[in-house]
Coordinates of C-alpha atoms and ligand atoms in Angstrom, one line a residue:
X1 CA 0.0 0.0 0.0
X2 CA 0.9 3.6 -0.6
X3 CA 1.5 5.1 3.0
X4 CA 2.1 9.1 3.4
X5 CA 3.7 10.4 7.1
X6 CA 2.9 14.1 7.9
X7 CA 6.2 16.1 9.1
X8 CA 9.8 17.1 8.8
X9 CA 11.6 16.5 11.7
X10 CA 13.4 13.4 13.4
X11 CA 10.4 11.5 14.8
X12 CA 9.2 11.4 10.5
X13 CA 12.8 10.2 9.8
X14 CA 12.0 7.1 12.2
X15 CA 8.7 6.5 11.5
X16 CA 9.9 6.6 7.3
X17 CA 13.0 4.3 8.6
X18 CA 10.7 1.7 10.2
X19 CA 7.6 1.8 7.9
X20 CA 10.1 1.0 5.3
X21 CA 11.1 -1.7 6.3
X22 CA 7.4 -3.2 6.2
X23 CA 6.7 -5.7 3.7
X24 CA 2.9 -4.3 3.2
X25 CA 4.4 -1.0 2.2
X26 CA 5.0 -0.3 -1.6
X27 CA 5.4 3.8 -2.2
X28 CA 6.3 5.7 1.4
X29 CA 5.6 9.5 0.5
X30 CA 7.2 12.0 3.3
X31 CA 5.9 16.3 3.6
X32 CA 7.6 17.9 3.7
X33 CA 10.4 15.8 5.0
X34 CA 14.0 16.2 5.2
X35 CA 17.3 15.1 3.7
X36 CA 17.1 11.8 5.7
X37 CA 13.7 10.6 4.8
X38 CA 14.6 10.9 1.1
X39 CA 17.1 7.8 2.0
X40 CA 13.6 6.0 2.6
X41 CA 11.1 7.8 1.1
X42 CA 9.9 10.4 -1.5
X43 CA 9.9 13.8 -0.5
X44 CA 6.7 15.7 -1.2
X45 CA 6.6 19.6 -1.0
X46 CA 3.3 20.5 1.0
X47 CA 3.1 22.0 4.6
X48 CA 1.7 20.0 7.0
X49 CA -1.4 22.8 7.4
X50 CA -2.3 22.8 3.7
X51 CA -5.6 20.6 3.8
X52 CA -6.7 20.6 0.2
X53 CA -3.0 20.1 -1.0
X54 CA -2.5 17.2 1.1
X55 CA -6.1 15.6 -0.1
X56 CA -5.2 16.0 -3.2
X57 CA -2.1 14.0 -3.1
X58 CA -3.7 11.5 -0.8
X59 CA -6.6 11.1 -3.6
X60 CA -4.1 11.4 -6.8
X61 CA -1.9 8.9 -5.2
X62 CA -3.7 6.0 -4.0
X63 CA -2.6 6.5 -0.2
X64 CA -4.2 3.8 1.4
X65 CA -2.8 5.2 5.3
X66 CA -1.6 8.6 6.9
X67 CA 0.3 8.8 9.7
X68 CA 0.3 12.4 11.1
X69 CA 3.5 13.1 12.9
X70 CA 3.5 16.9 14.7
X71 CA 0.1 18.1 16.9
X72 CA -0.2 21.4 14.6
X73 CA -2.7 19.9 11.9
X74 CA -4.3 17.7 14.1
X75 CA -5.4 20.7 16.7
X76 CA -6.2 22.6 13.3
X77 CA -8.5 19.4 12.1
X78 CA -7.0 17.6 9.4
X79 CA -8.5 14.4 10.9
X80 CA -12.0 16.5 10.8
X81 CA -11.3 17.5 7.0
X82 CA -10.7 13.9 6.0
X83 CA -14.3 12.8 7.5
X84 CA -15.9 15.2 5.6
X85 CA -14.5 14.6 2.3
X86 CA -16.6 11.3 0.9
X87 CA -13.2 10.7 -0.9
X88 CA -10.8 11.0 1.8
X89 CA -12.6 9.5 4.4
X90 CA -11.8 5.8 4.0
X91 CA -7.8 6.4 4.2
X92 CA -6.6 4.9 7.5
X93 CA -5.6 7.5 9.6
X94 CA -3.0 7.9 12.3
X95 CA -4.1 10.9 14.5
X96 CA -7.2 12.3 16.2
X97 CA -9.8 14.5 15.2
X98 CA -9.5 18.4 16.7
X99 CA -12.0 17.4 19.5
X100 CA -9.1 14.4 20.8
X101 CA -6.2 16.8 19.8
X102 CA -7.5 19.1 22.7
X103 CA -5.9 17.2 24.6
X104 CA -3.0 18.8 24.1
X105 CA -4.4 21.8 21.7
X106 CA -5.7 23.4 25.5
X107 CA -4.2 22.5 28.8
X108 CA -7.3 23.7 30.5
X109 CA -9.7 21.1 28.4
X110 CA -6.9 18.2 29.1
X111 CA -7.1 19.5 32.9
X112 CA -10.6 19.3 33.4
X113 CA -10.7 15.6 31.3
X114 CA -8.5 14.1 34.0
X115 CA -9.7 16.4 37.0
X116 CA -13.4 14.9 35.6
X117 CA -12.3 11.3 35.4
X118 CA -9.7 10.5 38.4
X119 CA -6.7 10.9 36.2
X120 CA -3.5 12.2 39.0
X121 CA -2.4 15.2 38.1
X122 CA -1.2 18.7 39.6
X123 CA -3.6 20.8 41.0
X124 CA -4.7 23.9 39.3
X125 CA -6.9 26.6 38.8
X126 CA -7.6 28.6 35.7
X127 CA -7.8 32.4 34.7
X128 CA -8.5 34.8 32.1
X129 CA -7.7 38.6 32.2
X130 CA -11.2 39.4 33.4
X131 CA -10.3 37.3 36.7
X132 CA -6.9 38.9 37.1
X133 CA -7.2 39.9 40.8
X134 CA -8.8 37.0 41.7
X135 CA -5.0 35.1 39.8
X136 CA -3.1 37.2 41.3
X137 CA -5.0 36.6 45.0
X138 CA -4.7 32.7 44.2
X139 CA -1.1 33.4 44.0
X140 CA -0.5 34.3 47.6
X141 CA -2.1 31.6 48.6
X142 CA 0.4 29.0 46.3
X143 CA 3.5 27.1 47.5
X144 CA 7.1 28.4 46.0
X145 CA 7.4 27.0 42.9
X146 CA 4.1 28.0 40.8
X147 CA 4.3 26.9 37.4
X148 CA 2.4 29.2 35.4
X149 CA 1.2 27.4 32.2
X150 CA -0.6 29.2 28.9
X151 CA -3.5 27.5 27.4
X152 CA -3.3 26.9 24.1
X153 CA 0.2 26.1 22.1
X154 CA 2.9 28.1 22.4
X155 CA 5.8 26.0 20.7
X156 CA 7.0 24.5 24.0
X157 CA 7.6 27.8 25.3
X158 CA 4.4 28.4 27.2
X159 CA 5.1 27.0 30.8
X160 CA 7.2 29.0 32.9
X161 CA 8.0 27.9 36.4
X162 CA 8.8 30.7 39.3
X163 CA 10.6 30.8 42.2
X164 CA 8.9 33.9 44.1
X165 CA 5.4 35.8 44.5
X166 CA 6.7 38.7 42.4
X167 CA 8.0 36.8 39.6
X168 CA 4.6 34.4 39.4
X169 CA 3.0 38.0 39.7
X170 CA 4.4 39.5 36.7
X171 CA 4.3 36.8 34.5
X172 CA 0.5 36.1 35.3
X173 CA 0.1 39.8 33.9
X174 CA 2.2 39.4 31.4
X175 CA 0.4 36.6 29.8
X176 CA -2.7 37.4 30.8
X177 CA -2.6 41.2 29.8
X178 CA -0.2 41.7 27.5
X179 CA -0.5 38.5 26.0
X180 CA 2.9 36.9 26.4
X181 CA 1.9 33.6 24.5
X182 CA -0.4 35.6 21.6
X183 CA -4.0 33.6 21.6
X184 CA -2.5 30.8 23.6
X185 CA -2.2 32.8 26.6
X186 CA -5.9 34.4 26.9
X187 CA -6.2 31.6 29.2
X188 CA -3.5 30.7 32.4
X189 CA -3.1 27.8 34.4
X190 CA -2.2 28.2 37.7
X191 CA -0.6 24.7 38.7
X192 CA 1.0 23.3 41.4
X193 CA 4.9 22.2 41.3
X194 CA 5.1 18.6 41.0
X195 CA 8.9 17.4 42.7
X196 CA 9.9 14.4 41.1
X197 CA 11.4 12.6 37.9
X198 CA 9.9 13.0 34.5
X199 CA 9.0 10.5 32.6
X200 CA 7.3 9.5 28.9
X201 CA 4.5 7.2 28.4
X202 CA 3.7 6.1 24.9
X203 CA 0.0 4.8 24.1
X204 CA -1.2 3.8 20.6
X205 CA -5.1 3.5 20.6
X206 CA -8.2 3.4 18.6
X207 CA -10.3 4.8 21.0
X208 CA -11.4 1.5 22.5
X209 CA -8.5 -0.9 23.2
X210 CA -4.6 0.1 23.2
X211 CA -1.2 -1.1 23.2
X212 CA 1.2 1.1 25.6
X213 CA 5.1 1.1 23.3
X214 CA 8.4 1.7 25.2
X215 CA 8.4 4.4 27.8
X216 CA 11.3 6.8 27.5
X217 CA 13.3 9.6 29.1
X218 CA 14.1 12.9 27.2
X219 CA 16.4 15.7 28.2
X220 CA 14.9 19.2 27.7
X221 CA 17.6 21.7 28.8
X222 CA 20.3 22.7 26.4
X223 CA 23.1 22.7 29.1
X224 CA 24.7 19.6 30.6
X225 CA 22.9 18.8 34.1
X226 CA 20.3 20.0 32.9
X227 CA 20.5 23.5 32.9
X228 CA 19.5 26.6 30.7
X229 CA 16.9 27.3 28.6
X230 CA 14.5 24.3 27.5
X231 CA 14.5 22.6 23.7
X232 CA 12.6 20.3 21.6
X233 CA 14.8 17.7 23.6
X234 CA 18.3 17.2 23.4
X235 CA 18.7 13.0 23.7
X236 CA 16.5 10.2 25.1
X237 CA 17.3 7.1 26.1
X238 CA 14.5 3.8 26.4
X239 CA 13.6 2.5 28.8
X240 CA 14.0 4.5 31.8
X241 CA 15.0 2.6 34.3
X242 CA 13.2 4.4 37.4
X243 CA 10.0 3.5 35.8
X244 CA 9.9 -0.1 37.5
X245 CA 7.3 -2.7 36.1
X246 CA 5.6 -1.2 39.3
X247 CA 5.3 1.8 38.6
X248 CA 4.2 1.2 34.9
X249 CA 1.6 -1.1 36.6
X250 CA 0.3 2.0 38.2
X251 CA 0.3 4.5 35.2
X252 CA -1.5 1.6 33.2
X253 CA -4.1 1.4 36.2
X254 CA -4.7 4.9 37.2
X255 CA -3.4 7.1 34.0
X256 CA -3.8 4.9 30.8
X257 CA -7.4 2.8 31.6
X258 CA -9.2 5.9 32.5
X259 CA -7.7 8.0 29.9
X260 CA -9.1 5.7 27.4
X261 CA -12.2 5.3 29.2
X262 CA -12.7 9.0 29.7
X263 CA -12.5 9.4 26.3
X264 CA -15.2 6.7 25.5
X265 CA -17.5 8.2 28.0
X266 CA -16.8 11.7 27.1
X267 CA -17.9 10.4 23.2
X268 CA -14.3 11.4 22.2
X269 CA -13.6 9.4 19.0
X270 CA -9.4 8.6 19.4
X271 CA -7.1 7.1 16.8
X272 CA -3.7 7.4 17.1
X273 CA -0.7 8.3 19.5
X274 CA -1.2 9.5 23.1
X275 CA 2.1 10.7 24.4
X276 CA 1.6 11.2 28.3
X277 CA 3.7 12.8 30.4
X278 CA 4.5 11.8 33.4
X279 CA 6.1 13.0 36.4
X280 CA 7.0 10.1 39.6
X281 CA 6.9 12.3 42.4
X282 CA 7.6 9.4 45.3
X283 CA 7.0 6.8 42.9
X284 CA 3.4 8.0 42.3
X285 CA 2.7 8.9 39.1
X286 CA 1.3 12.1 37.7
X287 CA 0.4 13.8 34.3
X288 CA 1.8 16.6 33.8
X289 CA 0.9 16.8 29.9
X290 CA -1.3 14.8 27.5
X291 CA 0.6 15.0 23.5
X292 CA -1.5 13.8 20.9
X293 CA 1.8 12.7 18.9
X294 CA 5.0 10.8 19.3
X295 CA 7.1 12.7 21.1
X296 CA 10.2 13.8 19.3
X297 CA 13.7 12.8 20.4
X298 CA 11.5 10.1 22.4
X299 CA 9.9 8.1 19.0
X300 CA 14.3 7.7 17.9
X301 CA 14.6 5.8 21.3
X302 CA 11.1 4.2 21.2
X303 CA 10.2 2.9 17.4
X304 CA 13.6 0.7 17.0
X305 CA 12.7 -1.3 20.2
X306 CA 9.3 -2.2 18.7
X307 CA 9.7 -5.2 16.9
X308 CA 6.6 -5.7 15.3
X309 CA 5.4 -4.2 11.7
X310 CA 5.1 -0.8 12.4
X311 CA 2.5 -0.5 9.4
X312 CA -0.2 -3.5 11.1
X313 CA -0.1 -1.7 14.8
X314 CA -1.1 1.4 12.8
X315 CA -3.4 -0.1 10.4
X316 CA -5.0 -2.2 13.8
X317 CA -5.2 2.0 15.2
X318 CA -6.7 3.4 12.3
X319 CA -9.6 0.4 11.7
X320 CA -10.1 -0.5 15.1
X321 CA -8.6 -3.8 15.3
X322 CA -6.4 -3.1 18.2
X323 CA -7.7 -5.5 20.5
X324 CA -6.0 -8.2 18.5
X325 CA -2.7 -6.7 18.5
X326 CA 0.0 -7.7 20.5
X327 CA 3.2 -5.9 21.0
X328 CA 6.7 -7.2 20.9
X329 CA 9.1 -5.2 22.6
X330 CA 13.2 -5.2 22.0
X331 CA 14.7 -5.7 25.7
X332 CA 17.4 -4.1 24.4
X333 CA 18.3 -0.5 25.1
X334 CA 18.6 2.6 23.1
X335 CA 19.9 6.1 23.3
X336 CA 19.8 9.3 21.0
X337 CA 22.1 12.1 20.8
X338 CA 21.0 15.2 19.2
X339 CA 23.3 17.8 17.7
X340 CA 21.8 21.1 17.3
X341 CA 22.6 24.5 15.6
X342 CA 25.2 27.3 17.2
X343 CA 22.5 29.8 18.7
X344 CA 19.5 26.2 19.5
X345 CA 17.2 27.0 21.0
X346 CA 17.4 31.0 20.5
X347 CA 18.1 32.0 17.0
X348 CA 20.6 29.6 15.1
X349 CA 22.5 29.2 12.3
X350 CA 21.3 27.2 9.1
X351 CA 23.2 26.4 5.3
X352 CA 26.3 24.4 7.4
X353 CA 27.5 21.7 5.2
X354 CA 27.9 18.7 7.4
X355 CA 30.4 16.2 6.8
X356 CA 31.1 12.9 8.0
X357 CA 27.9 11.1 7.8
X358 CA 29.2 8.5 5.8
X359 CA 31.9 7.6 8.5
X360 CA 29.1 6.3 11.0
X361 CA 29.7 2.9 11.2
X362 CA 26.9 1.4 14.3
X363 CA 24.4 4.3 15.2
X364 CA 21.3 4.9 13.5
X365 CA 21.6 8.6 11.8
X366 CA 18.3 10.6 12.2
X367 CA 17.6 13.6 10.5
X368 CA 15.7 16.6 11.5
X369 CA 16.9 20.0 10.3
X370 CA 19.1 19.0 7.3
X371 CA 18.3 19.7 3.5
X372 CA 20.3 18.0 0.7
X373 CA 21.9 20.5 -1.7
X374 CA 23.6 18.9 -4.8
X375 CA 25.8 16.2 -3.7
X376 CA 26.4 18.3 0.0
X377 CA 23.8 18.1 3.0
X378 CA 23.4 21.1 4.9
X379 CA 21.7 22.3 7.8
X380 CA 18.5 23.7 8.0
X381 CA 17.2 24.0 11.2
X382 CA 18.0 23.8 15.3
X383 CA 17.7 20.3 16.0
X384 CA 20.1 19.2 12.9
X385 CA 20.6 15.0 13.9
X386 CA 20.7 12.8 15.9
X387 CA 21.9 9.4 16.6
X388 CA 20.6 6.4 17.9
X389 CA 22.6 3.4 19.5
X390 CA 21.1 0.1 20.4
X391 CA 22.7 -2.4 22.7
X392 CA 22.5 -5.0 25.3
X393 CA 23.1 -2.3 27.9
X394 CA 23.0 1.5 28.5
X395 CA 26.7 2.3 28.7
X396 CA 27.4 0.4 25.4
X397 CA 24.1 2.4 23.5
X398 CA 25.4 5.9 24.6
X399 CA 28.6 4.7 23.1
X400 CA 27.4 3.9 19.7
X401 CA 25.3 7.3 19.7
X402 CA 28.2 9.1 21.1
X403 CA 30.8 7.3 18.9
X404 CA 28.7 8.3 16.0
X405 CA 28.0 12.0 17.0
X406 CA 32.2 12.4 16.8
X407 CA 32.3 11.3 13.5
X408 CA 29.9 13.9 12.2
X409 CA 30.6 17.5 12.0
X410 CA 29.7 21.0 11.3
X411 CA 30.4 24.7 12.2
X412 CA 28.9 25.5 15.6
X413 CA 28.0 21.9 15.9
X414 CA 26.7 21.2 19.6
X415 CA 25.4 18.3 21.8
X416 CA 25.4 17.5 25.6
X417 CA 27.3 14.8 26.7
X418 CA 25.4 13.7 29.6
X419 CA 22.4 12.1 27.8
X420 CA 21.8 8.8 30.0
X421 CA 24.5 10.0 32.3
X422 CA 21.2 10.2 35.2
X423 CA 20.5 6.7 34.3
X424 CA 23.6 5.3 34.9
X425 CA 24.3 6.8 38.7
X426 CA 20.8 5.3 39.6
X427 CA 22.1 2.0 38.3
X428 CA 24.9 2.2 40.2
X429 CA 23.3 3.3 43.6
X430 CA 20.6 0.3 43.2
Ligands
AMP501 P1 4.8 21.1 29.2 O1 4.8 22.1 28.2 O2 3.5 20.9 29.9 O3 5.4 19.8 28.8 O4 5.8 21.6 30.4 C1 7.1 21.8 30.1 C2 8.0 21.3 31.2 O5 7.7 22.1 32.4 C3 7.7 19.9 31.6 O6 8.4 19.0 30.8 C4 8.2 19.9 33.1 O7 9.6 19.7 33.1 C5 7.8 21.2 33.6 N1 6.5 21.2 34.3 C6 5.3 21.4 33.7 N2 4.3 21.3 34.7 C7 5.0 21.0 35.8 C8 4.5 20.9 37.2 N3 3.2 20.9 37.5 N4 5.5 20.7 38.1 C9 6.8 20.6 37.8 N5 7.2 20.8 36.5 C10 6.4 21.0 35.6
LIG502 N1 10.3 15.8 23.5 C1 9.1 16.4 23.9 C2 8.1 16.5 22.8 O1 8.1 15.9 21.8 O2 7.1 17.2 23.1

């Protein structure tokens, strides 16, 4: 069948890698893509927004699935579009409608699902710049740290956590009144720090039963230790060895049943990914953040321990036949490096010609932000590559990633070193 992915970044590149290598899949189209998905895939030029250009090519060439891979055209309805159109709406289709992709689309809807239906998670209040006063009243009576939290999305850049009354103040008015976030700040959540280790939850659904894929750590910050500002994600590594079968037991319980269930009773129609995550304060778990989307480092880490066709779990999704599919899961471990842009995450440097690539003898290259150029490949965006090890343990993963990072290069080229480096103390303390 002719299969088309949705996206540009590294989580396409893996999904193209692995959908590839399915038997059932004859043409693999990528849009836009990027210079690594054309090692696996044609490159189509349309935006991940343009509805009619995307139905078109679905129509013109005989895709049979879509698999959505960013949140942006799911919030906006692409899902929604499909359904209408009588031509479009028997494709398989990875990704919910705009009503599921709330979820993530508005913190305050995904607050009130999981304050409605049991589901742990911080507590919070919400506010608009009517209720101002009464915000900044809430405020005083909030434990040190508040995280403040815009609705609606703000490229990753909407939470902001303070450390006194006066900063939590300021920033309330500055997203409430002077509109900080644009539109996705008209409305703030007022949450609760939550002390504890974060931690990603992957759930592939379709709306009735669900499989739950490797869970995974990312690293946000941009500086070692995990300091300065936050990023897409910097590296991941799978599975995270904190979350015990324990405490997966207890997410599967308390987070994933009755987020499925919610979504059935709430008459939420829901195929495709749920990313969830998580934070284990005391070895309780809590959300902290629905995603309606593979998270991204997280999917290079999670998709190359799934050993199954990756095109029948999402075909099961799409035609809801998931309660027949089983998933087989590498025990193996992997890690991803990711080497960014001089200036990631503020404003960066792009046209680099990297060299090297060729030299990488074990990892798994992934691109993001690259774009071939004649015979050169250059970079073309913050997050540039990464590369993914997979091994029998930890330390030998991070070597292949890291062993694989050194042979690539480019001007201002920049990755942390510590990816997994958190891991490996806790395995040696246990
Ligand atoms: P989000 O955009 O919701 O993923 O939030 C970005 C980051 O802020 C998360 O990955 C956490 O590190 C942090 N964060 C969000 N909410 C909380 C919370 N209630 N307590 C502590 N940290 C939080
Ligand atoms: N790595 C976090 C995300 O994809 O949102």
């Amino acid at each position: 069948m002719n299969i088309l992915i949705l996206g540009s970044g590294g989580r396409e590149h893996t999904l193209a890698w692995k959908i590839a290598q399915s038997e059932k899949c004859s043409n693999l189209y990528v849009a836009p893509g990027n210079a690594g998905t054309t090692q696996v895939a044609q490159n189509v030029n349309i935006k991940v927004d343009d509805f009619a250009a995307i139905g078109n090519f679905v129509l013109e060439n005989s895709i049979e699935l879509v698999v959505v891979g960013p949140e942006d055209p799911l919030v906006k309805g692409l899902r929604d579009y499909f359904e209408s159109d009588s031509g479009l709406r028997e494709v398989a289709f990875v990704g919910p409608g705009k009503k599921g992709a709330q979820l993530e689309g508005s913190k305050n809807f995904s607050k009130q699902f999981m304050d409605k239906h049991g589901i742990p998670t911080a507590k919070s209040r919400s506010f608009t710049a009517k209720d101002i006063n009464d915000g900044l009243n809430y405020l005083d009576t909030c434990n040190l740290p508040i995280v403040l939290k815009a609705d609606g999305l703000a490229a990753g850049k909407g939470v902001i956590i303070c450390e006194s009354y006066q900063e939590a103040k300021e920033s309330l008015k500055a997203m409430l009144l002077e509109q900080q976030f644009g539109e996705a700040s008209e409305t703030v959540l007022v949450e609760e720090f939550l002390d504890g280790i974060e931690v990603s939850v992957f759930v592939l659904t379709d709306g009735k039963d669900y499989i739950v894929l490797p869970e995974a750590k990312d690293y946000k910050r941009i500086g070692e230790r995990d300091t300065g500002p936050n990023t897409g994600g910097m590296g991941a590594v799978s599975p995270a060895n904190f979350a015990n079968e324990e405490f997966l037991k207890k997410v599967e319980k308390r987070i994933i049943k009755p987020t499925i269930e919610g979504l059935k009773k709430d008459d939420i129609p829901y195929k495709g990914f749920i990313f969830i995550g998580l934070m284990s304060v005391n070895d309780e778990p809590y959300v902290i953040e629905y995603n309606v989307r593979m998270g991204d480092p997280e999917t290079q880490v999670v998709i190359p321990r799934i050993e199954n066709d990756l095109v029948d779990l999402l075909l099961a999704a799409a035609k809801d036949k998931l309660s027949s599919a089983k998933i087989n899961i590498d025990p193996q471990v992997t890690s991803t490096v990711v080497a960014v842009s001089k200036g990631y995450p503020g404003s960066y440097e792009k046209g680099k010609s990297i060299s090297g690539l060729a030299d990488v003898r074990d990892g798994l290259i992934i691109h993001a932000g690259t774009k071939a150029d004649k015979h050169k490949i250059l970079t073309n965006g913050g997050r540039v590559l990464a590369v993914t090890g997979k091994a029998d343990t930890l330390e030998d993963a991070l070597a292949i990633s890291y062993n694989g990072i050194d042979h690539i290069h480019w001007d201002g080229m920049y990755c942390r070193r510590d990816i997994g480096k958190d891991i490996l103390a806790l395995h040696l303390d246990s």
